[in-house]
PDB file of C-alpha atoms in Angstrom:
ATOM      1  CA  MET A1367      62.391  19.428 -55.541  1.00 58.00           C
ATOM      2  CA  ASN A1368      60.428  17.859 -51.883  1.00 91.00           C
ATOM      3  CA  ILE A1369      58.560  19.989 -50.126  1.00 95.00           C
ATOM      4  CA  LEU A1370      58.496  18.787 -48.077  1.00 96.00           C
ATOM      5  CA  LYS A1371      62.378  20.372 -47.123  1.00 97.00           C
ATOM      6  CA  ASN A1372      60.416  23.452 -47.335  1.00 97.00           C
ATOM      7  CA  CYS A1373      56.861  22.543 -46.649  1.00 97.00           C
ATOM      8  CA  THR A1374      53.780  24.296 -48.685  1.00 97.00           C
ATOM      9  CA  LEU A1375      51.519  21.472 -49.157  1.00 98.00           C
ATOM     10  CA  CYS A1376      48.944  23.735 -47.185  1.00 97.00           C
ATOM     11  CA  PRO A1377      47.431  27.439 -46.721  1.00 96.00           C
ATOM     12  CA  ARG A1378      49.107  28.514 -43.560  1.00 96.00           C
ATOM     13  CA  MET A1379      52.637  27.529 -46.006  1.00 97.00           C
ATOM     14  CA  CYS A1380      55.003  27.159 -42.908  1.00 97.00           C
ATOM     15  CA  HIS A1381      58.758  27.281 -44.995  1.00 97.00           C
ATOM     16  CA  VAL A1382      59.708  24.247 -42.806  1.00 97.00           C
ATOM     17  CA  ASN A1383      62.222  21.401 -43.391  1.00 97.00           C
ATOM     18  CA  ARG A1384      59.613  18.616 -42.055  1.00 97.00           C
ATOM     19  CA  TYR A1385      62.612  16.519 -41.824  1.00 97.00           C
ATOM     20  CA  GLN A1386      64.326  18.926 -39.040  1.00 97.00           C
ATOM     21  CA  LYS A1387      61.588  20.446 -37.385  1.00 96.00           C
ATOM     22  CA  VAL A1388      57.678  20.168 -37.588  1.00 97.00           C
ATOM     23  CA  GLY A1389      55.487  24.035 -38.704  1.00 97.00           C
ATOM     24  CA  TYR A1390      52.225  24.088 -37.522  1.00 97.00           C
ATOM     25  CA  CYS A1391      50.687  20.748 -38.077  1.00 97.00           C
ATOM     26  CA  LYS A1392      53.139  18.707 -36.213  1.00 97.00           C
ATOM     27  CA  ALA A1393      53.451  16.072 -38.878  1.00 97.00           C
ATOM     28  CA  GLY A1394      57.498  15.134 -39.848  1.00 97.00           C
ATOM     29  CA  SER A1395      58.858  13.519 -42.970  1.00 97.00           C
ATOM     30  CA  LYS A1396      56.573   9.849 -42.465  1.00 97.00           C
ATOM     31  CA  ILE A1397      53.125   9.561 -43.225  1.00 98.00           C
ATOM     32  CA  LYS A1398      51.473   8.733 -39.907  1.00 98.00           C
ATOM     33  CA  LEU A1399      47.677   6.185 -38.933  1.00 98.00           C
ATOM     34  CA  ALA A1400      45.450   7.271 -36.080  1.00 97.00           C
ATOM     35  CA  LEU A1401      42.849   4.161 -37.756  1.00 96.00           C
ATOM     36  CA  VAL A1402      42.564   2.114 -40.669  1.00 97.00           C
ATOM     37  CA  SER A1403      39.152   0.489 -40.476  1.00 94.00           C
ATOM     38  CA  LEU A1404      35.695  -0.371 -42.200  1.00 94.00           C
ATOM     39  CA  HIS A1405      33.198   2.267 -41.994  1.00 90.00           C
ATOM     40  CA  HIS A1406      29.878   1.753 -41.508  1.00 88.00           C
ATOM     41  CA  PHE A1407      29.007   5.291 -40.619  1.00 80.00           C
ATOM     42  CA  GLU A1408      29.841   7.682 -43.995  1.00 76.00           C
ATOM     43  CA  GLU A1409      26.912   8.210 -46.153  1.00 76.00           C
ATOM     44  CA  PRO A1410      24.677   5.822 -47.090  1.00 78.00           C
ATOM     45  CA  PHE A1411      26.142   5.655 -50.184  1.00 79.00           C
ATOM     46  CA  ILE A1412      30.419   5.865 -49.162  1.00 86.00           C
ATOM     47  CA  SER A1413      29.708   3.137 -46.762  1.00 86.00           C
ATOM     48  CA  GLY A1414      27.055   0.876 -49.063  1.00 84.00           C
ATOM     49  CA  SER A1415      26.884  -2.388 -47.417  1.00 84.00           C
ATOM     50  CA  LYS A1416      29.994  -3.630 -46.624  1.00 89.00           C
ATOM     51  CA  GLY A1417      31.441  -0.080 -45.026  1.00 92.00           C
ATOM     52  CA  SER A1418      33.984   3.248 -46.883  1.00 93.00           C
ATOM     53  CA  GLY A1419      37.556   1.956 -45.888  1.00 96.00           C
ATOM     54  CA  THR A1420      38.551   4.498 -43.840  1.00 96.00           C
ATOM     55  CA  ILE A1421      42.154   5.708 -43.715  1.00 98.00           C
ATOM     56  CA  PHE A1422      42.741   8.713 -40.483  1.00 97.00           C
ATOM     57  CA  PHE A1423      45.959  10.380 -40.375  1.00 98.00           C
ATOM     58  CA  SER A1424      46.671  11.890 -37.887  1.00 98.00           C
ATOM     59  CA  TYR A1425      47.040  16.346 -37.274  1.00 97.00           C
ATOM     60  CA  CYS A1426      45.254  18.543 -39.093  1.00 97.00           C
ATOM     61  CA  ASN A1427      46.055  21.713 -40.432  1.00 96.00           C
ATOM     62  CA  LEU A1428      43.270  23.881 -38.942  1.00 93.00           C
ATOM     63  CA  GLY A1429      42.764  24.212 -35.284  1.00 87.00           C
ATOM     64  CA  CYS A1430      38.908  23.892 -34.965  1.00 91.00           C
ATOM     65  CA  ILE A1431      37.973  24.083 -31.426  1.00 89.00           C
ATOM     66  CA  TYR A1432      35.034  22.035 -32.183  1.00 88.00           C
ATOM     67  CA  CYS A1433      37.035  19.260 -33.722  1.00 90.00           C
ATOM     68  CA  GLN A1434      35.175  15.590 -32.637  1.00 88.00           C
ATOM     69  CA  ASN A1435      38.794  13.721 -33.416  1.00 90.00           C
ATOM     70  CA  ARG A1436      41.261  15.605 -31.100  1.00 91.00           C
ATOM     71  CA  LYS A1437      43.165  12.757 -29.751  1.00 94.00           C
ATOM     72  CA  ILE A1438      43.233  12.202 -34.120  1.00 95.00           C
ATOM     73  CA  ARG A1439      44.757  15.826 -34.144  1.00 94.00           C
ATOM     74  CA  ASP A1440      46.871  15.799 -31.500  1.00 94.00           C
ATOM     75  CA  GLY A1441      48.584  13.467 -32.805  1.00 94.00           C
ATOM     76  CA  TYR A1442      47.723   9.863 -31.849  1.00 96.00           C
ATOM     77  CA  GLY A1443      48.830   7.553 -34.039  1.00 97.00           C
ATOM     78  CA  LYS A1444      52.337   5.032 -35.818  1.00 97.00           C
ATOM     79  CA  GLU A1445      54.565   6.624 -38.520  1.00 98.00           C
ATOM     80  CA  ILE A1446      54.623   4.076 -41.442  1.00 98.00           C
ATOM     81  CA  MET A1447      57.178   4.340 -44.742  1.00 97.00           C
ATOM     82  CA  ILE A1448      55.661   4.255 -47.966  1.00 97.00           C
ATOM     83  CA  LYS A1449      55.768   0.770 -48.708  1.00 97.00           C
ATOM     84  CA  ARG A1450      53.710  -0.203 -45.369  1.00 98.00           C
ATOM     85  CA  PHE A1451      51.006   2.340 -46.510  1.00 98.00           C
ATOM     86  CA  SER A1452      50.221   0.609 -50.047  1.00 98.00           C
ATOM     87  CA  GLU A1453      50.110  -2.508 -47.842  1.00 98.00           C
ATOM     88  CA  VAL A1454      47.152  -1.006 -45.999  1.00 98.00           C
ATOM     89  CA  LEU A1455      45.525   0.046 -49.094  1.00 98.00           C
ATOM     90  CA  MET A1456      45.356  -3.316 -50.849  1.00 98.00           C
ATOM     91  CA  GLU A1457      44.133  -4.949 -46.981  1.00 98.00           C
ATOM     92  CA  GLN A1458      41.155  -2.199 -46.733  1.00 97.00           C
ATOM     93  CA  GLN A1459      39.904  -3.740 -50.257  1.00 97.00           C
ATOM     94  CA  LYS A1460      40.550  -7.224 -49.939  1.00 97.00           C
ATOM     95  CA  ARG A1461      38.695  -6.663 -46.383  1.00 96.00           C
ATOM     96  CA  GLY A1462      35.946  -6.245 -49.147  1.00 95.00           C
ATOM     97  CA  ALA A1463      35.515  -1.727 -48.430  1.00 95.00           C
ATOM     98  CA  HIS A1464      33.758  -0.219 -51.400  1.00 93.00           C
ATOM     99  CA  ASN A1465      36.675   2.297 -51.617  1.00 94.00           C
ATOM    100  CA  ILE A1466      39.641   4.287 -49.770  1.00 97.00           C
ATOM    101  CA  ASN A1467      38.402   7.144 -47.620  1.00 97.00           C
ATOM    102  CA  LEU A1468      41.351   8.852 -46.854  1.00 98.00           C
ATOM    103  CA  VAL A1469      40.287  11.533 -44.446  1.00 97.00           C
ATOM    104  CA  THR A1470      42.555  14.035 -43.367  1.00 97.00           C
ATOM    105  CA  PRO A1471      44.876  13.672 -45.826  1.00 98.00           C
ATOM    106  CA  THR A1472      46.776  17.791 -46.822  1.00 98.00           C
ATOM    107  CA  HIS A1473      49.532  17.303 -45.124  1.00 97.00           C
ATOM    108  CA  TYR A1474      50.857  13.571 -46.102  1.00 98.00           C
ATOM    109  CA  VAL A1475      49.325  14.418 -50.391  1.00 98.00           C
ATOM    110  CA  PRO A1476      52.939  13.179 -51.498  1.00 97.00           C
ATOM    111  CA  MET A1477      53.671  10.444 -49.594  1.00 98.00           C
ATOM    112  CA  ILE A1478      49.698   9.274 -50.890  1.00 98.00           C
ATOM    113  CA  ARG A1479      50.061   9.580 -54.468  1.00 98.00           C
ATOM    114  CA  LYS A1480      53.341   7.296 -54.190  1.00 98.00           C
ATOM    115  CA  GLY A1481      51.548   4.976 -51.750  1.00 98.00           C
ATOM    116  CA  ILE A1482      48.114   5.223 -53.982  1.00 98.00           C
ATOM    117  CA  ILE A1483      50.530   4.688 -57.174  1.00 98.00           C
ATOM    118  CA  LYS A1484      52.711   1.849 -55.831  1.00 98.00           C
ATOM    119  CA  ALA A1485      48.650   0.144 -55.077  1.00 98.00           C
ATOM    120  CA  LYS A1486      47.692   0.105 -58.203  1.00 97.00           C
ATOM    121  CA  ARG A1487      50.196  -1.011 -59.868  1.00 97.00           C
ATOM    122  CA  ILE A1488      49.830  -4.345 -58.055  1.00 96.00           C
ATOM    123  CA  GLY A1489      45.590  -4.819 -58.401  1.00 97.00           C
ATOM    124  CA  LEU A1490      43.836  -1.294 -55.809  1.00 97.00           C
ATOM    125  CA  ASN A1491      41.027  -1.013 -58.508  1.00 95.00           C
ATOM    126  CA  ILE A1492      38.426   0.323 -55.489  1.00 95.00           C
ATOM    127  CA  PRO A1493      37.289   4.322 -56.223  1.00 95.00           C
ATOM    128  CA  ILE A1494      39.352   7.263 -53.736  1.00 97.00           C
ATOM    129  CA  ILE A1495      37.765   9.479 -51.039  1.00 96.00           C
ATOM    130  CA  TYR A1496      40.391  12.411 -50.517  1.00 98.00           C
ATOM    131  CA  ASN A1497      38.161  13.757 -47.904  1.00 97.00           C
ATOM    132  CA  THR A1498      39.426  16.991 -46.542  1.00 97.00           C
ATOM    133  CA  SER A1499      38.144  20.568 -44.857  1.00 95.00           C
ATOM    134  CA  SER A1500      38.950  21.878 -47.601  1.00 95.00           C
ATOM    135  CA  TYR A1501      41.286  24.127 -46.533  1.00 96.00           C
ATOM    136  CA  GLU A1502      43.968  23.421 -48.948  1.00 97.00           C
ATOM    137  CA  ASN A1503      46.342  24.917 -51.372  1.00 96.00           C
ATOM    138  CA  PHE A1504      46.030  24.033 -55.851  1.00 94.00           C
ATOM    139  CA  GLU A1505      49.270  22.878 -56.304  1.00 95.00           C
ATOM    140  CA  THR A1506      48.364  19.970 -53.471  1.00 97.00           C
ATOM    141  CA  ILE A1507      45.364  19.309 -55.131  1.00 97.00           C
ATOM    142  CA  GLN A1508      46.924  19.209 -58.529  1.00 96.00           C
ATOM    143  CA  MET A1509      49.652  16.354 -56.614  1.00 97.00           C
ATOM    144  CA  MET A1510      46.312  14.444 -56.853  1.00 97.00           C
ATOM    145  CA  GLU A1511      45.316  14.106 -60.207  1.00 96.00           C
ATOM    146  CA  GLY A1512      43.439  11.894 -62.351  1.00 95.00           C
ATOM    147  CA  LEU A1513      43.640   9.148 -58.488  1.00 97.00           C
ATOM    148  CA  VAL A1514      41.284  10.658 -56.141  1.00 97.00           C
ATOM    149  CA  ASP A1515      37.630   9.204 -57.634  1.00 95.00           C
ATOM    150  CA  ILE A1516      35.523  11.424 -55.519  1.00 95.00           C
ATOM    151  CA  TYR A1517      36.505  14.562 -53.473  1.00 96.00           C
ATOM    152  CA  LEU A1518      34.635  14.433 -50.549  1.00 94.00           C
ATOM    153  CA  VAL A1519      34.694  18.263 -48.733  1.00 94.00           C
ATOM    154  CA  ASP A1520      33.738  20.282 -45.804  1.00 92.00           C
ATOM    155  CA  PHE A1521      32.572  23.607 -46.885  1.00 89.00           C
ATOM    156  CA  LYS A1522      33.444  24.988 -43.438  1.00 87.00           C
ATOM    157  CA  TYR A1523      32.453  29.171 -43.538  1.00 83.00           C
ATOM    158  CA  ALA A1524      31.700  31.643 -46.252  1.00 76.00           C
ATOM    159  CA  LYS A1525      32.466  34.690 -44.739  1.00 69.00           C
ATOM    160  CA  ASN A1526      35.474  36.104 -42.810  1.00 62.00           C
ATOM    161  CA  SER A1527      33.468  36.276 -39.315  1.00 64.00           C
ATOM    162  CA  LYS A1528      34.003  33.270 -37.539  1.00 76.00           C
ATOM    163  CA  GLN A1529      36.992  30.599 -39.022  1.00 83.00           C
ATOM    164  CA  GLU A1530      40.070  32.790 -36.769  1.00 84.00           C
ATOM    165  CA  ILE A1531      37.771  32.333 -33.827  1.00 84.00           C
ATOM    166  CA  TYR A1532      36.811  28.226 -34.801  1.00 87.00           C
ATOM    167  CA  SER A1533      39.318  27.167 -36.582  1.00 90.00           C
ATOM    168  CA  ASN A1534      42.829  29.026 -35.251  1.00 90.00           C
ATOM    169  CA  CYS A1535      43.330  30.705 -39.808  1.00 91.00           C
ATOM    170  CA  GLN A1536      42.859  33.709 -40.951  1.00 88.00           C
ATOM    171  CA  ASP A1537      42.386  33.218 -44.724  1.00 90.00           C
ATOM    172  CA  TYR A1538      39.132  29.960 -44.750  1.00 91.00           C
ATOM    173  CA  PHE A1539      37.319  30.887 -47.140  1.00 88.00           C
ATOM    174  CA  SER A1540      39.191  32.767 -49.850  1.00 89.00           C
ATOM    175  CA  TYR A1541      40.920  29.033 -50.688  1.00 93.00           C
ATOM    176  CA  ALA A1542      38.122  27.291 -49.754  1.00 92.00           C
ATOM    177  CA  SER A1543      36.580  28.691 -52.333  1.00 89.00           C
ATOM    178  CA  ARG A1544      38.960  28.204 -54.691  1.00 91.00           C
ATOM    179  CA  ALA A1545      40.433  24.538 -53.962  1.00 94.00           C
ATOM    180  CA  ILE A1546      36.199  23.262 -53.894  1.00 92.00           C
ATOM    181  CA  GLU A1547      36.616  24.972 -57.697  1.00 91.00           C
ATOM    182  CA  PHE A1548      39.636  22.806 -58.862  1.00 93.00           C
ATOM    183  CA  MET A1549      38.610  19.255 -57.267  1.00 95.00           C
ATOM    184  CA  TYR A1550      35.443  19.477 -59.063  1.00 92.00           C
ATOM    185  CA  GLN A1551      37.119  21.101 -62.262  1.00 92.00           C
ATOM    186  CA  GLN A1552      38.796  17.459 -61.900  1.00 94.00           C
ATOM    187  CA  VAL A1553      36.192  14.803 -61.084  1.00 93.00           C
ATOM    188  CA  GLY A1554      33.057  16.974 -62.524  1.00 88.00           C
ATOM    189  CA  ARG A1555      29.412  15.892 -61.048  1.00 84.00           C
ATOM    190  CA  CYS A1556      29.105  13.488 -58.737  1.00 83.00           C
ATOM    191  CA  LYS A1557      28.074   9.770 -60.396  1.00 81.00           C
ATOM    192  CA  ILE A1558      27.877   7.452 -57.245  1.00 71.00           C
ATOM    193  CA  GLU A1559      27.341   4.414 -57.749  1.00 70.00           C
ATOM    194  CA  ASN A1560      26.231   2.697 -53.906  1.00 60.00           C
ATOM    195  CA  GLY A1561      29.036   0.031 -54.215  1.00 57.00           C
ATOM    196  CA  SER A1562      29.762   0.587 -57.342  1.00 58.00           C
ATOM    197  CA  LYS A1563      33.665   1.254 -58.626  1.00 65.00           C
ATOM    198  CA  LYS A1564      32.217   3.963 -61.209  1.00 67.00           C
ATOM    199  CA  SER A1565      31.069   6.361 -58.953  1.00 81.00           C
ATOM    200  CA  LYS A1566      32.939   9.665 -59.293  1.00 89.00           C
ATOM    201  CA  GLY A1567      32.519  13.143 -58.697  1.00 92.00           C
ATOM    202  CA  MET A1568      31.848  15.896 -56.209  1.00 92.00           C
ATOM    203  CA  ILE A1569      30.074  15.422 -52.464  1.00 91.00           C
ATOM    204  CA  ILE A1570      30.204  19.125 -50.177  1.00 89.00           C
ATOM    205  CA  ILE A1571      28.800  19.510 -46.491  1.00 87.00           C
ATOM    206  CA  ILE A1572      28.238  22.634 -45.733  1.00 80.00           C
ATOM    207  CA  VAL A1573      28.802  22.826 -41.563  1.00 76.00           C
ATOM    208  CA  ILE A1574      26.169  24.794 -39.786  1.00 72.00           C
ATOM    209  CA  LEU A1575      27.396  26.524 -36.426  1.00 70.00           C
ATOM    210  CA  GLY A1576      24.518  27.197 -34.452  1.00 60.00           C
ATOM    211  CA  PHE A1577      21.361  28.113 -35.977  1.00 48.00           C
ATOM    212  CA  ILE A1578      22.257  30.551 -38.455  1.00 55.00           C
ATOM    213  CA  VAL A1579      19.946  30.545 -41.266  1.00 55.00           C
ATOM    214  CA  LEU A1580      21.591  33.542 -43.020  1.00 58.00           C
ATOM    215  CA  GLU A1581      24.776  31.796 -43.372  1.00 62.00           C
ATOM    216  CA  LEU A1582      23.232  29.074 -44.348  1.00 61.00           C
ATOM    217  CA  VAL A1583      21.553  30.879 -47.313  1.00 64.00           C
ATOM    218  CA  LEU A1584      25.080  32.136 -47.328  1.00 65.00           C
ATOM    219  CA  TYR A1585      26.603  29.107 -48.381  1.00 62.00           C
ATOM    220  CA  ILE A1586      24.044  27.304 -50.988  1.00 67.00           C
ATOM    221  CA  VAL A1587      25.127  31.641 -51.989  1.00 68.00           C
ATOM    222  CA  MET A1588      28.421  30.118 -52.481  1.00 68.00           C
ATOM    223  CA  ILE A1589      28.083  27.204 -54.038  1.00 68.00           C
ATOM    224  CA  ARG A1590      25.942  28.076 -56.833  1.00 66.00           C
ATOM    225  CA  VAL A1591      28.113  30.981 -58.289  1.00 68.00           C
ATOM    226  CA  LEU A1592      30.971  28.620 -57.718  1.00 68.00           C
ATOM    227  CA  TYR A1593      29.225  25.797 -59.391  1.00 65.00           C
ATOM    228  CA  PHE A1594      28.013  28.557 -62.237  1.00 65.00           C
ATOM    229  CA  LYS A1595      31.269  29.817 -62.609  1.00 67.00           C
ATOM    230  CA  ILE A1596      32.928  26.858 -63.505  1.00 65.00           C
ATOM    231  CA  GLN A1597      30.219  26.017 -66.273  1.00 65.00           C
ATOM    232  CA  LYS A1598      30.519  28.881 -67.562  1.00 61.00           C
ATOM    233  CA  ARG A1599      34.626  28.312 -68.138  1.00 64.00           C
ATOM    234  CA  LYS A1600      33.819  25.094 -70.094  1.00 59.00           C
ATOM    235  CA  ILE A1601      31.330  26.137 -72.356  1.00 53.00           C
ATOM    236  CA  ASN A1602      33.892  29.401 -73.572  1.00 57.00           C
ATOM    237  CA  SER A1603      36.708  26.605 -73.373  1.00 57.00           C
ATOM    238  CA  GLN A1604      34.025  25.211 -76.840  1.00 55.00           C
ATOM    239  CA  VAL A1605      33.638  28.174 -78.130  1.00 49.00           C
TER     240      VAL A1605
END
């Protein structure tokens, strides 16, 4: 089944036919790119000495009032075919990028998956980074299993009080916490070597809105709970 005909790629569950109209994120049936660059200002172990091969996708499935890329979120960019996307991946590798950094990819995952597979067949061999807000469905993350090397995830809210006010969603934490668990199960503990093709794992970026010490503590506690929950499952599966 073509999921774009009844889109449920993210927790918004719009159920729209993206070949005919758009849902919350406003993305259509083609990949739309806003920016392709060698980015030297990601985390140092991501950017390395030559830069991270960032690919910014137009639109977003959240609606954060503090968004730093509002122009991109609102649709700035150019639509391309999957074949062209696979070429962009190869071009980033040829430019010397340490990795491919997919920024806000959720709403294009089926097409991204096909593009990565095409590119790998013709020589793409640098790590793939899935750079996400974590507002994800399990099924969408599952589509990327075996293709993503590093999950670079934002963890924006550890409780329900602010997510609707700041990101226009009521269920961020419930979906993000599960998504982070699924992503960790795919790639495991972070093992990143500067510029290495062997880099793999998960990096969690905690987003703190204002000087809220108690919320920071809650973020850390929730991440530890998720970690121990996953470790317990691993132990039980080995028994």
